[in-house]
Short mmCIF file of C-alpha atoms in Angstrom, two decimals:
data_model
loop_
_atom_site.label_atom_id
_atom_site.label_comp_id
_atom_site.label_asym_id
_atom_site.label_seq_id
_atom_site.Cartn_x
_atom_site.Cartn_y
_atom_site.Cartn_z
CA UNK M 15 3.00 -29.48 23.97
CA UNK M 16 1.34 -26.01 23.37
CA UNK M 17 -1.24 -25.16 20.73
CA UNK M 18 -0.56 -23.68 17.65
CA UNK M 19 0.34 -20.35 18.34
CA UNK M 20 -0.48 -17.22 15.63
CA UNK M 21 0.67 -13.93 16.33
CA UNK M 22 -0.29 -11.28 13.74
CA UNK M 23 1.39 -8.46 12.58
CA UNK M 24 -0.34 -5.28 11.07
CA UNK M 25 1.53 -2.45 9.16
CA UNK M 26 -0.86 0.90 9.04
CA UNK M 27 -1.12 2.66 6.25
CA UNK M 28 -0.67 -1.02 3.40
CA UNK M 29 -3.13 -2.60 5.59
CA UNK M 30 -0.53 -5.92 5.65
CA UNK M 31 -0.90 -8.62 7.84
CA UNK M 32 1.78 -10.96 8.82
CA UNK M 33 1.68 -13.93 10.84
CA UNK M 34 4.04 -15.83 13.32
CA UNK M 35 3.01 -19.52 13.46
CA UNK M 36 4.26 -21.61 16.52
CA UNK M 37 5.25 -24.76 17.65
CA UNK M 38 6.90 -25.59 21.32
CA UNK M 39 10.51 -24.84 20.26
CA UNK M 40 10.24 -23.26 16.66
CA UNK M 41 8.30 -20.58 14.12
CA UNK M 42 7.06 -19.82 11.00
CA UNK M 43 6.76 -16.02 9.40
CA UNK M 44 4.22 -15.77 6.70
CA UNK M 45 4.35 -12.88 4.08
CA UNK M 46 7.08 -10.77 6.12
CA UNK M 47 7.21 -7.28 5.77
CA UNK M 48 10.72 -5.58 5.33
CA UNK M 49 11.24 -4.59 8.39
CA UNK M 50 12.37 -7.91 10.20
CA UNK M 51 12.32 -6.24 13.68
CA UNK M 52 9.26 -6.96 15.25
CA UNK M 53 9.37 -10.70 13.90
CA UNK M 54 12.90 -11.27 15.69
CA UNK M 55 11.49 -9.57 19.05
CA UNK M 56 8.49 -11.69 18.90
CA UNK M 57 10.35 -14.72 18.66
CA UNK M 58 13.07 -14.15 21.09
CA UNK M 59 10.49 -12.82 23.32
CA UNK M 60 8.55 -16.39 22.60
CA UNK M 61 12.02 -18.26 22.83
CA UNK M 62 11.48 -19.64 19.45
CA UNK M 63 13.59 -19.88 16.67
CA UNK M 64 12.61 -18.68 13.16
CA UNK M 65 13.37 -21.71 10.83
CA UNK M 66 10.27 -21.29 7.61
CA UNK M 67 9.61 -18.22 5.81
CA UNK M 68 6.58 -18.66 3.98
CA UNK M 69 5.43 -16.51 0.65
CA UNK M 70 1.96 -16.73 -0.29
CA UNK M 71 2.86 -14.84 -3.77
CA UNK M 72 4.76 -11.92 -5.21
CA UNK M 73 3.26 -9.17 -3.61
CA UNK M 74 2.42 -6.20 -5.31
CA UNK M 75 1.90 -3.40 -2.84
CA UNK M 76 5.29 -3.89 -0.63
CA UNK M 77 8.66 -4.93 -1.07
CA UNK M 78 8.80 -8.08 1.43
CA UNK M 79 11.48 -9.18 3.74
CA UNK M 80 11.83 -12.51 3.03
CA UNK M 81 15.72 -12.43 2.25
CA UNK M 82 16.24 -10.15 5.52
CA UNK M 83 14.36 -12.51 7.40
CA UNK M 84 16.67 -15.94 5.93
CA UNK M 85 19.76 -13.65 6.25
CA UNK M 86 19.26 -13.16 9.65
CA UNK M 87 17.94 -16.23 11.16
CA UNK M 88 19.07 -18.75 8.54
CA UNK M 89 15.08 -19.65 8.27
CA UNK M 90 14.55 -21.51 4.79
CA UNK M 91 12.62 -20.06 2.35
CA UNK M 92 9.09 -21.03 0.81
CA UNK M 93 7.48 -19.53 -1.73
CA UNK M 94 5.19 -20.32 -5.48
CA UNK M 95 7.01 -22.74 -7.87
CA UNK M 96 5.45 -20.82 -10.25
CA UNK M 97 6.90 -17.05 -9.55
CA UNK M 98 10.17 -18.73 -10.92
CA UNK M 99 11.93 -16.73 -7.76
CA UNK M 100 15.67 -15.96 -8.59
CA UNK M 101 16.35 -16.40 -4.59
CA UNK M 102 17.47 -19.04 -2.81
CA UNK M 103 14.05 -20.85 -1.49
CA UNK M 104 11.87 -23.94 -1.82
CA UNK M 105 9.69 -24.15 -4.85
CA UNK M 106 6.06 -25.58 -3.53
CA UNK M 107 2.93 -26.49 -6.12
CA UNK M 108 -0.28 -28.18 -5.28
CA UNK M 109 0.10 -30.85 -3.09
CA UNK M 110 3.00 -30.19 -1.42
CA UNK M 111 3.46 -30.16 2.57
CA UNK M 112 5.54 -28.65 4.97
CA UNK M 113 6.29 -29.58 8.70
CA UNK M 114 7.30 -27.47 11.54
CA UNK M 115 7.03 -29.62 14.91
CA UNK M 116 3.14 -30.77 15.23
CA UNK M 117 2.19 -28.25 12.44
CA UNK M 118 1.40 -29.49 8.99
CA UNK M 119 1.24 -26.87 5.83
CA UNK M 120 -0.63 -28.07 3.30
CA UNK M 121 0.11 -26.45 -0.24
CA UNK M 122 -2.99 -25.37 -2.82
CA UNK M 123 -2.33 -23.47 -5.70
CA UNK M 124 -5.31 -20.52 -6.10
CA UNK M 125 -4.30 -18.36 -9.06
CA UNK M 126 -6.22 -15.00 -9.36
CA UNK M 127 -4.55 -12.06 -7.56
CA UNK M 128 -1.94 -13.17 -9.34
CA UNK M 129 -0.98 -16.27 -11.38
CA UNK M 130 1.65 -17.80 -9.02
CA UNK M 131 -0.12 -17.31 -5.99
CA UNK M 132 -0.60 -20.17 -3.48
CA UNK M 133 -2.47 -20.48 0.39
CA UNK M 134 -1.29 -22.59 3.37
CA UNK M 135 -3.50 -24.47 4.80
CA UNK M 136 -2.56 -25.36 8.73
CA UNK M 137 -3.69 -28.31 10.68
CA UNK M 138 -2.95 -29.46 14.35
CA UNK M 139 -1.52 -33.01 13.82
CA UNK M 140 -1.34 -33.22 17.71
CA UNK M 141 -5.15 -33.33 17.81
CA UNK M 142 -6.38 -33.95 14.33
CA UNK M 143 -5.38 -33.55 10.81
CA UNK M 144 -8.46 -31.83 9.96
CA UNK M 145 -7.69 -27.87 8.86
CA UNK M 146 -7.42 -25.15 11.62
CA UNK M 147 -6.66 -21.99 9.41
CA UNK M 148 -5.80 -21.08 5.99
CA UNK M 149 -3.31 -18.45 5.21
CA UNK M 150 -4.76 -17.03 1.81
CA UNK M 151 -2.47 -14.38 1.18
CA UNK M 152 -4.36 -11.97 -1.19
CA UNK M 153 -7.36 -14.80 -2.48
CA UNK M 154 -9.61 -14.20 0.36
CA UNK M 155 -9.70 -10.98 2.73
CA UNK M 156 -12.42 -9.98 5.22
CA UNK M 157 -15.59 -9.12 3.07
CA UNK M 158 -13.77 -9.55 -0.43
CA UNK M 159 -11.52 -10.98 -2.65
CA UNK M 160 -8.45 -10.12 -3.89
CA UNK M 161 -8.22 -8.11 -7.21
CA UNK M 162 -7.43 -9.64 -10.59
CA UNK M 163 -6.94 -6.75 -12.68
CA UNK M 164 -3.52 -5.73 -11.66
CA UNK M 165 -1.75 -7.49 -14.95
CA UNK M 166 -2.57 -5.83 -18.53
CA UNK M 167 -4.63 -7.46 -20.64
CA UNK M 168 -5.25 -10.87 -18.13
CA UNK M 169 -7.92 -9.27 -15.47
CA UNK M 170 -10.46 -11.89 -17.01
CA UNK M 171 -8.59 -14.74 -17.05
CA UNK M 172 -7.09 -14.27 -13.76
CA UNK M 173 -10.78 -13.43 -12.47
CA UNK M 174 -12.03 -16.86 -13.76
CA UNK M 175 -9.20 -18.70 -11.95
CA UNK M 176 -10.09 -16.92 -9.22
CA UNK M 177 -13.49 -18.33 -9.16
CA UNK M 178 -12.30 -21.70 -9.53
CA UNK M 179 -9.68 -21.18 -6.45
CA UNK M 180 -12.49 -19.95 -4.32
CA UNK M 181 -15.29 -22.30 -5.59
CA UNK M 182 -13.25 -25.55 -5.89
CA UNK M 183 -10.73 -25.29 -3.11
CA UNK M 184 -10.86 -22.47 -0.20
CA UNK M 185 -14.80 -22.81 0.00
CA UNK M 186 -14.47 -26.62 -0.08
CA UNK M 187 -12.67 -26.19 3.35
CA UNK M 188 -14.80 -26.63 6.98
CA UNK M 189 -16.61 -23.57 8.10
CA UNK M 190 -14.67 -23.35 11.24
CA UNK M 191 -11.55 -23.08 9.80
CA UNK M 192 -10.06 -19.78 10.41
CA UNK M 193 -9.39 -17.17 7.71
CA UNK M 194 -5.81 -15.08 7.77
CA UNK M 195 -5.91 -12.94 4.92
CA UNK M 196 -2.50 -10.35 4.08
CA UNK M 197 -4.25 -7.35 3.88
CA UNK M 198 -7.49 -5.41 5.31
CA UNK M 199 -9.52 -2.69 4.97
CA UNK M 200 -6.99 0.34 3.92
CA UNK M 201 -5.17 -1.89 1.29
CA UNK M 202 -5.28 -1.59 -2.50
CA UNK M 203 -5.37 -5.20 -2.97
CA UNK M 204 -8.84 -5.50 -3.11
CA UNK M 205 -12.24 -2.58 -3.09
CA UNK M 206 -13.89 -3.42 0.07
CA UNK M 207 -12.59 -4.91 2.72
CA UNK M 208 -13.94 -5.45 6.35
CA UNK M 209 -11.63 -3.68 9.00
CA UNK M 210 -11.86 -7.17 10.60
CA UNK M 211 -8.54 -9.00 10.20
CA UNK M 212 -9.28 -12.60 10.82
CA UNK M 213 -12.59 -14.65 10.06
CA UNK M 214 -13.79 -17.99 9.33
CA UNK M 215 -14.56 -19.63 6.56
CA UNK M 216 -18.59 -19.89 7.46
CA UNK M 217 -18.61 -16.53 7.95
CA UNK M 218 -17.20 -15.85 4.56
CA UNK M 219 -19.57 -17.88 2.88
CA UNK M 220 -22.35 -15.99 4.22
CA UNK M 221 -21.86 -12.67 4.68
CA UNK M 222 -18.66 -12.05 1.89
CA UNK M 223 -20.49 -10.36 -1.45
CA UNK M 224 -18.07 -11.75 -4.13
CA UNK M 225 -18.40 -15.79 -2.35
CA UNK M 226 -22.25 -15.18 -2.65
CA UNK M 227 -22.14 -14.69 -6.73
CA UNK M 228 -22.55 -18.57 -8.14
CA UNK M 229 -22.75 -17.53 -11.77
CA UNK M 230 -19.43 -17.10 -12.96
CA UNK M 231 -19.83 -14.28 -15.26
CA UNK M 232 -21.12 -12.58 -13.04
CA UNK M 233 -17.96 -13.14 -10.88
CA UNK M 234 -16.21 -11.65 -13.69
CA UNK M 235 -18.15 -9.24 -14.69
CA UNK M 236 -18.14 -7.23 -10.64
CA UNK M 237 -14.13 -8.17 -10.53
CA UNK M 238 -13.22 -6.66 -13.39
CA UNK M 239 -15.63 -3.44 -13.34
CA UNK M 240 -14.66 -0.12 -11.39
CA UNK M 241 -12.30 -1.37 -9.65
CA UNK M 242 -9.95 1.19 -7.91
CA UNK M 243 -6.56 2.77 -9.53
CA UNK M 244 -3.61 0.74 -8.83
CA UNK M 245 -0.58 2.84 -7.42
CA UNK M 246 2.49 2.66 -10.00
CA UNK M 247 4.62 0.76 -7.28
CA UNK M 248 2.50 -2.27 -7.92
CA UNK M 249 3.94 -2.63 -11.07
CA UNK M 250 8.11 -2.72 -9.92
CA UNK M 251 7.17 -4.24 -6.33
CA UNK M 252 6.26 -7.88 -7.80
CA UNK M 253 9.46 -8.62 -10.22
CA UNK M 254 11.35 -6.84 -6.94
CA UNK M 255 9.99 -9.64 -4.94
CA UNK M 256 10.84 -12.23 -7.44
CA UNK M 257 14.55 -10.90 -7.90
CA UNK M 258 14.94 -11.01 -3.95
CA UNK M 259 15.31 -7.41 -2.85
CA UNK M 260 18.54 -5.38 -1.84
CA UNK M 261 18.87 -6.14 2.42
CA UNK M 262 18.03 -3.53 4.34
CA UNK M 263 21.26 -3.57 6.29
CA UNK M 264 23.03 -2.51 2.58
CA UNK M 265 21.18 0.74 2.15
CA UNK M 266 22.66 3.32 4.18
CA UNK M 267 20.62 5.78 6.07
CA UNK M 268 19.69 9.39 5.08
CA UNK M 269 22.61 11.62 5.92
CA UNK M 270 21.94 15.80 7.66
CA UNK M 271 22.57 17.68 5.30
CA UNK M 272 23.07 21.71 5.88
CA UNK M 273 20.85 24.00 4.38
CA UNK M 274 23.10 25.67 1.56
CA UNK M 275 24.32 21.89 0.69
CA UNK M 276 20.49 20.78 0.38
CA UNK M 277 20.14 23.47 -2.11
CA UNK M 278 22.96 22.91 -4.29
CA UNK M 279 21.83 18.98 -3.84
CA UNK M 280 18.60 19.20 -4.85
CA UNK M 281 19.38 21.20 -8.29
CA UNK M 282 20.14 18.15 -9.60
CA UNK M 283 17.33 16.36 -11.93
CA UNK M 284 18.72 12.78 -10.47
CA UNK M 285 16.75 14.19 -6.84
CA UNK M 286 13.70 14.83 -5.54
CA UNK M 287 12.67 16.93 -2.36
CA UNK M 288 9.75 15.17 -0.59
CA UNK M 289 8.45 16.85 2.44
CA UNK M 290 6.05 15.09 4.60
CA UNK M 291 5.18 17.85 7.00
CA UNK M 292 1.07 18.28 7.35
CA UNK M 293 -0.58 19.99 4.46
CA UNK M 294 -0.97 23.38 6.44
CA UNK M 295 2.67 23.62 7.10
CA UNK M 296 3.37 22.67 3.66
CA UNK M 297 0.81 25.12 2.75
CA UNK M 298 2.15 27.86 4.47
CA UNK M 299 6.32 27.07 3.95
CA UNK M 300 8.08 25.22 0.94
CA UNK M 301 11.28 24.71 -1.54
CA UNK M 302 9.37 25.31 -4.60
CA UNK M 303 8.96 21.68 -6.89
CA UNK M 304 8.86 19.71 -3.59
CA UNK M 305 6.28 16.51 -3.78
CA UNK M 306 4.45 16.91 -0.41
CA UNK M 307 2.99 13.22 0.71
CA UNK M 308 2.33 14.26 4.44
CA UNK M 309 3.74 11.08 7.01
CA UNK M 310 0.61 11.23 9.09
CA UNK M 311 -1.37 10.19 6.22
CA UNK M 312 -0.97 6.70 3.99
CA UNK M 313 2.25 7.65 3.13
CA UNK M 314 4.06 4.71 2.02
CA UNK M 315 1.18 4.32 -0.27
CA UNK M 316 0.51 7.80 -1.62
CA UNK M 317 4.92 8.09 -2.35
CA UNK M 318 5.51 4.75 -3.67
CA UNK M 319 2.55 5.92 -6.19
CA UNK M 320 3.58 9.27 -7.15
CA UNK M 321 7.40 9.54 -6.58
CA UNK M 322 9.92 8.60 -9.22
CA UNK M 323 11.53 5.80 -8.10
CA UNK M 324 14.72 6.30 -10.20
CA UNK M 325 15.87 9.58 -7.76
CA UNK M 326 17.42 10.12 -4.71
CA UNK M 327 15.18 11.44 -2.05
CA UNK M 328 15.50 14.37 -0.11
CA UNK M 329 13.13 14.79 2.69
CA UNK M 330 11.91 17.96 4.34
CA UNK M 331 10.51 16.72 8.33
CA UNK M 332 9.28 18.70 11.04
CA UNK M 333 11.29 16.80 13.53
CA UNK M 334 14.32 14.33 13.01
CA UNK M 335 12.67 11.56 14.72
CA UNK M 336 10.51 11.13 11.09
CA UNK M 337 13.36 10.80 9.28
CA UNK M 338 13.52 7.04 10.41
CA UNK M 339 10.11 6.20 10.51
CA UNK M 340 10.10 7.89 6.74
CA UNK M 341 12.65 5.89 5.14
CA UNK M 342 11.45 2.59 6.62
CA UNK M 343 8.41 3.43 4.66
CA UNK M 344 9.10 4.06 1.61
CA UNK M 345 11.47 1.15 1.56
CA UNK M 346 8.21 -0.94 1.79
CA UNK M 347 7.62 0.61 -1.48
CA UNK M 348 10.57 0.10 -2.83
CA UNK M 349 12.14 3.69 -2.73
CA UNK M 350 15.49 3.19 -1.48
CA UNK M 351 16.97 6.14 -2.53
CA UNK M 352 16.76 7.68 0.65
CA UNK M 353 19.69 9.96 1.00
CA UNK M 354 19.81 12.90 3.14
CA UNK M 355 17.27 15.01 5.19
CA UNK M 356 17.48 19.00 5.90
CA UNK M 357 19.16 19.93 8.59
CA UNK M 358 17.25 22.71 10.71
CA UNK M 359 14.12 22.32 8.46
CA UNK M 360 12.41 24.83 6.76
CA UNK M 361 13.54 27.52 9.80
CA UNK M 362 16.84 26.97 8.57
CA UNK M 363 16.01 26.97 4.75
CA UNK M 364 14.54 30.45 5.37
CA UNK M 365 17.02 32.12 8.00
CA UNK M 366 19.41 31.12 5.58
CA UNK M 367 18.01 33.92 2.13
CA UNK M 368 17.04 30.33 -0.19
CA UNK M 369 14.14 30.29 -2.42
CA UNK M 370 10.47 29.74 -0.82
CA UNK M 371 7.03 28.76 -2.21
CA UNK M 372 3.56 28.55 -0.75
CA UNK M 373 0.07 26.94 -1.16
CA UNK M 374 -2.82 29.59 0.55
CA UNK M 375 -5.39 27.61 1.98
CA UNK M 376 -9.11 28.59 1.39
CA UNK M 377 -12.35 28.19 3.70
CA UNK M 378 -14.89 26.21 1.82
CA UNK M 379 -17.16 29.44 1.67
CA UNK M 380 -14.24 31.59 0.06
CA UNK M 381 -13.80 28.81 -2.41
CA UNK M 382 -17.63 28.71 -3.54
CA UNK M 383 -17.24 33.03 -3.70
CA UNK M 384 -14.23 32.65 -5.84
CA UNK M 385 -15.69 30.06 -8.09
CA UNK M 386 -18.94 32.31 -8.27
CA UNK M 387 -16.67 35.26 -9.24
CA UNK M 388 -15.50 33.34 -11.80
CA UNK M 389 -12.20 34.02 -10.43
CA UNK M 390 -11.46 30.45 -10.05
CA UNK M 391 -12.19 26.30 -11.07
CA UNK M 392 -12.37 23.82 -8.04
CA UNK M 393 -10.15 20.66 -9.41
CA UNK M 394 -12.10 17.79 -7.39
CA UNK M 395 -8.82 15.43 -6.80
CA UNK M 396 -10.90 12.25 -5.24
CA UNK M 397 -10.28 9.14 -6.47
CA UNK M 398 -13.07 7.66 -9.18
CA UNK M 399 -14.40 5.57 -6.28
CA UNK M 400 -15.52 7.66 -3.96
CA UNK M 401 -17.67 10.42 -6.50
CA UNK M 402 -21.02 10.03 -5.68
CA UNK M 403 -23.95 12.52 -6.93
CA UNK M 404 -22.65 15.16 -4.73
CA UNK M 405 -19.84 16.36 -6.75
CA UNK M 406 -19.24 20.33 -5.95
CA UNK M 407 -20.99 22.15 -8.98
CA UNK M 408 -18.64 23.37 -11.73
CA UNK M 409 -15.66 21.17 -10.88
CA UNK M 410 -13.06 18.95 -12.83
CA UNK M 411 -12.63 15.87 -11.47
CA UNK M 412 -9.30 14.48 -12.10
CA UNK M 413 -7.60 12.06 -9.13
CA UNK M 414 -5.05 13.40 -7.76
CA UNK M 415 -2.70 10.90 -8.80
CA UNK M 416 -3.20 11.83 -12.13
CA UNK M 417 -2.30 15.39 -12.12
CA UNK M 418 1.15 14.11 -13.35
CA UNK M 419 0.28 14.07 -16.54
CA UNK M 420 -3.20 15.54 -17.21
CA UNK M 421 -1.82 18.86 -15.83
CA UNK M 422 -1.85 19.23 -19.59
CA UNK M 423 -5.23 19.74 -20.10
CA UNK M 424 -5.45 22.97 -17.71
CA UNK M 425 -4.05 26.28 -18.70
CA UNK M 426 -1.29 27.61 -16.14
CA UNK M 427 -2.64 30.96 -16.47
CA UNK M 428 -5.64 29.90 -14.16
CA UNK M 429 -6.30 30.11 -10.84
CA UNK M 430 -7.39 26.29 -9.30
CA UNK M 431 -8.58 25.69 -6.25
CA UNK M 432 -7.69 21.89 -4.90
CA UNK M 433 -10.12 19.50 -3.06
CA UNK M 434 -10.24 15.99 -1.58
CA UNK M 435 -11.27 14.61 1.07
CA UNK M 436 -9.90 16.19 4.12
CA UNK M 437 -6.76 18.32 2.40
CA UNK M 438 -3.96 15.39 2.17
CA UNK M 439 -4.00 14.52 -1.19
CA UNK M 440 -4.96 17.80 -2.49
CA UNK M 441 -1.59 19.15 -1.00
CA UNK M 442 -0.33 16.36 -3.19
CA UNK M 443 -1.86 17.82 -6.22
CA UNK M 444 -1.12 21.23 -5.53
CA UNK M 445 2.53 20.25 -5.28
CA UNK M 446 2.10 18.73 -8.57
CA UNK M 447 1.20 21.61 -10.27
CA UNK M 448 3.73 23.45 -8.51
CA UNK M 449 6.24 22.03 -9.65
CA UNK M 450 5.00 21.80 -13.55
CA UNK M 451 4.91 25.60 -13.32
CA UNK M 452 1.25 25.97 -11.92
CA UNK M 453 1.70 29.84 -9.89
CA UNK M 454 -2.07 30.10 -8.79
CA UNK M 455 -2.73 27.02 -6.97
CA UNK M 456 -4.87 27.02 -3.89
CA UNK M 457 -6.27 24.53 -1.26
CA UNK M 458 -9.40 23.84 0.10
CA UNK M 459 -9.28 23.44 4.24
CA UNK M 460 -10.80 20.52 5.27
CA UNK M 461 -11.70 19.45 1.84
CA UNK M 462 -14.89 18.00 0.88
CA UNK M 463 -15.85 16.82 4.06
CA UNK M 464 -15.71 20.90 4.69
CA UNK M 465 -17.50 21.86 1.90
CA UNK M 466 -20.50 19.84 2.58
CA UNK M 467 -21.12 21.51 5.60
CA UNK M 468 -22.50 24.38 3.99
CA UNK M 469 -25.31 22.61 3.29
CA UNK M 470 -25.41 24.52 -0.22
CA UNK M 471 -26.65 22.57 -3.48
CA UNK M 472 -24.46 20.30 -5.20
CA UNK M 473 -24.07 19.76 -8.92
#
């Protein structure tokens, strides 16, 4: 007999963890991403056989690959009684229990991230039935909690049920138990969470802010106040889930497609032209009313957000080997309308007469002359979040993220000069106005991190 084996899994860029949770001769895969892969390598590497599949809760932030998973290992699936799942799976409520060899799941229902959501709680039967680690999903992370203000109109009810999960059940458990939490620091899911991906239970209870507020109010009250934007695929990736997803082996893969047949493509209002080269090279080369989310970056994130999930996608790379890696990610997100990629890239665009745009790129120095010259307005495209007192004087703030519509509020005849952090996200803004008929957009290099190394006064 071995000891309970867990293996996680992280995906970059959603901060999701997965687990693989095994006995001698058998596993269990715990909130599965989409891409089944590295689950089925594990295993077979392990010589195990996949036989649970085990949902926590719908997830919000990814599309999950629980049906993949069942369809190719024939692994049942479990998953919230309460998320009234259209699937084929095992309903499970407080109370109930699973068992995979010498491993016992024990079921506990903690609404509060959501209202279905649920948290396995594993013990060693071999050697005691006392708990070894909890699998909380999106509950309890690293240094926070998870979020319960991602369904109108119900962020204080769900944050008072999650109070009572934490309080009356997860903190109830032993203070060695171990802590596996879905998501860490990177992931919307919560607003501050430890880059740490495992913990204990002690631990929590000491050094996690939101476990240290008693007063329930007050719980509330910090759970429900400036919390961060939630991307629009959080709102379609959760009744996804729930539905069961389209497999991944059903959605064909993004076809080459020759310059002159990419342009006659793309003039349809049914596409859009993502290209997910760097913000320099976007910068410098483009087809005008291209989206530019750049790969490097938290892509899957930033283009489930942004991108209109209703079009088929037509990506711009700098190599061919992205196209892969591209489509597998915004498939997490639930953009599956990846058709077709160009053929040649933008070399070929251009050698062959079609239409090009451009972004210039400004020094922080030039921006602050320009803006002194009155011959231009800084647009400060950082998220709420992360404005502190040093906000560059004379700017509009508006995230970047909402560009899409507040674009309104600006005048195209003027001349705007885009900042964020480091440059990614203002390349995603200055695409946005770009394509709603913005001609004097420019981007700051190196962003705010840039600018405050002149060392000039601020506000």
């Amino acid at each position: 007999m071995r000891i309970i084996i867990i293996h996680q899994f992280f995906v970059p860029g959603i901060a999701h963890s997965s687990y693989l949770v095994a006995g001698d001769n058998a596993c269990a895969v715990i909130d599965p991403e989409r891409n089944i892969l590295p689950y089925l390598d594990s295993a077979r590497r392990m010589g195990l056989k996949i036989t649970h599949i085990l949902e926590t809760h719908l997830h919000a932030d990814f599309i999950s690959g629980h049906l993949d998973l069942a369809e190719a290992t024939g692994a049942r699936i479990y998953a919230p009684a309460s998320g009234n799942c259209a699937f084929p799976h095992q309903p499970l409520k407080e109370g109930d229990s699973i068992r995979l060899e010498d491993i016992a799941f024990s079921v506990i229902e903690t609404p509060g991230h959501t209202p279905e959501h649920i948290c396995y709680i594993a013990a060693d039967m071999s050697r005691a039935d006392a708990p070894v680690s909890l699998f909380c999903g999106d509950t309890l992370f690293v240094g926070d909690v998870g979020r319960p203000d991602l369904f109108p109109g119900r962020a204080e009810e769900l944050a008072r049920a999650l109070y009572h999960s934490l309080q009356e059940k997860i903190l109830t458990l032993p203070d060695h138990c171990e802590v596996y939490p879905a998501h860490g620091m990177g992931s919307l899911c919560g607003r501050s969470m430890s880059a740490k991906r495992s913990s204990t239970i002690g631990y929590e209870k000491r050094y996690n802010y939101a476990l240290q507020m008693q007063d329930i109010q007050e719980f509330v009250h910090s759970l429900t106040s400036n919390m961060p934007a939630a991307p629009d695929h959080f709102a379609r990736c959760s009744e996804i889930n729930r539905a069961g997803p389209r497999l991944m082996k059903s959605l064909s893969s993004p076809q080459p497609m020759g310059p002159k047949a990419f342009f006659d493509s793309i003039r349809s209002k049914r596409t859009a032209v993502l290209d997910l080269r760097s913000y320099p090279a976007f910068s410098g080369l483009h087809i005008p009313g291209s989206w530019n989310v750049d790969l490097a970056g938290s892509f899957a994130t930033h283009a489930g957000w942004v991108l209109p999930p209703e079009r088929d996608i037509f990506l711009v790379v700098e190599v061919n080997e992205q196209v892969k890696e591209a489509a597998v990610q915004l498939r997490r997100v639930g953009l599956d309308n990846v058709s077709a990629f160009l053929e040649g890239g933008l070399l070929a665009w251009g050698a062959n007469a079609l239409p090009v745009d451009s972004v210039p790129v400004v020094t922080p120095q030039k921006a602050v002359d320009m803006v002194a010259a009155e011959d231009a307005t800084i647009i400060d495209v950082r998220s709420f979040d992360e404005m502190t007192d040093d906000c560059v004087r004379g700017s509009i703030q508006i995230p970047w993220h909402d560009l899409r519509t507040r674009h309104r509020e600006l005048s195209r005849d003027g001349k705007y000069i885009l900042m964020c952090k480091g440059g990614r996200r203002a390349s995603i803004a200055s695409s946005i106005l770009k394509m709603n008929g913005f001609a004097n957009v420019l981007n700051m290099a190196g962003g705010f991190a840039a600018y405050q190394k002149l060392g000039i006064c601020t506000l």
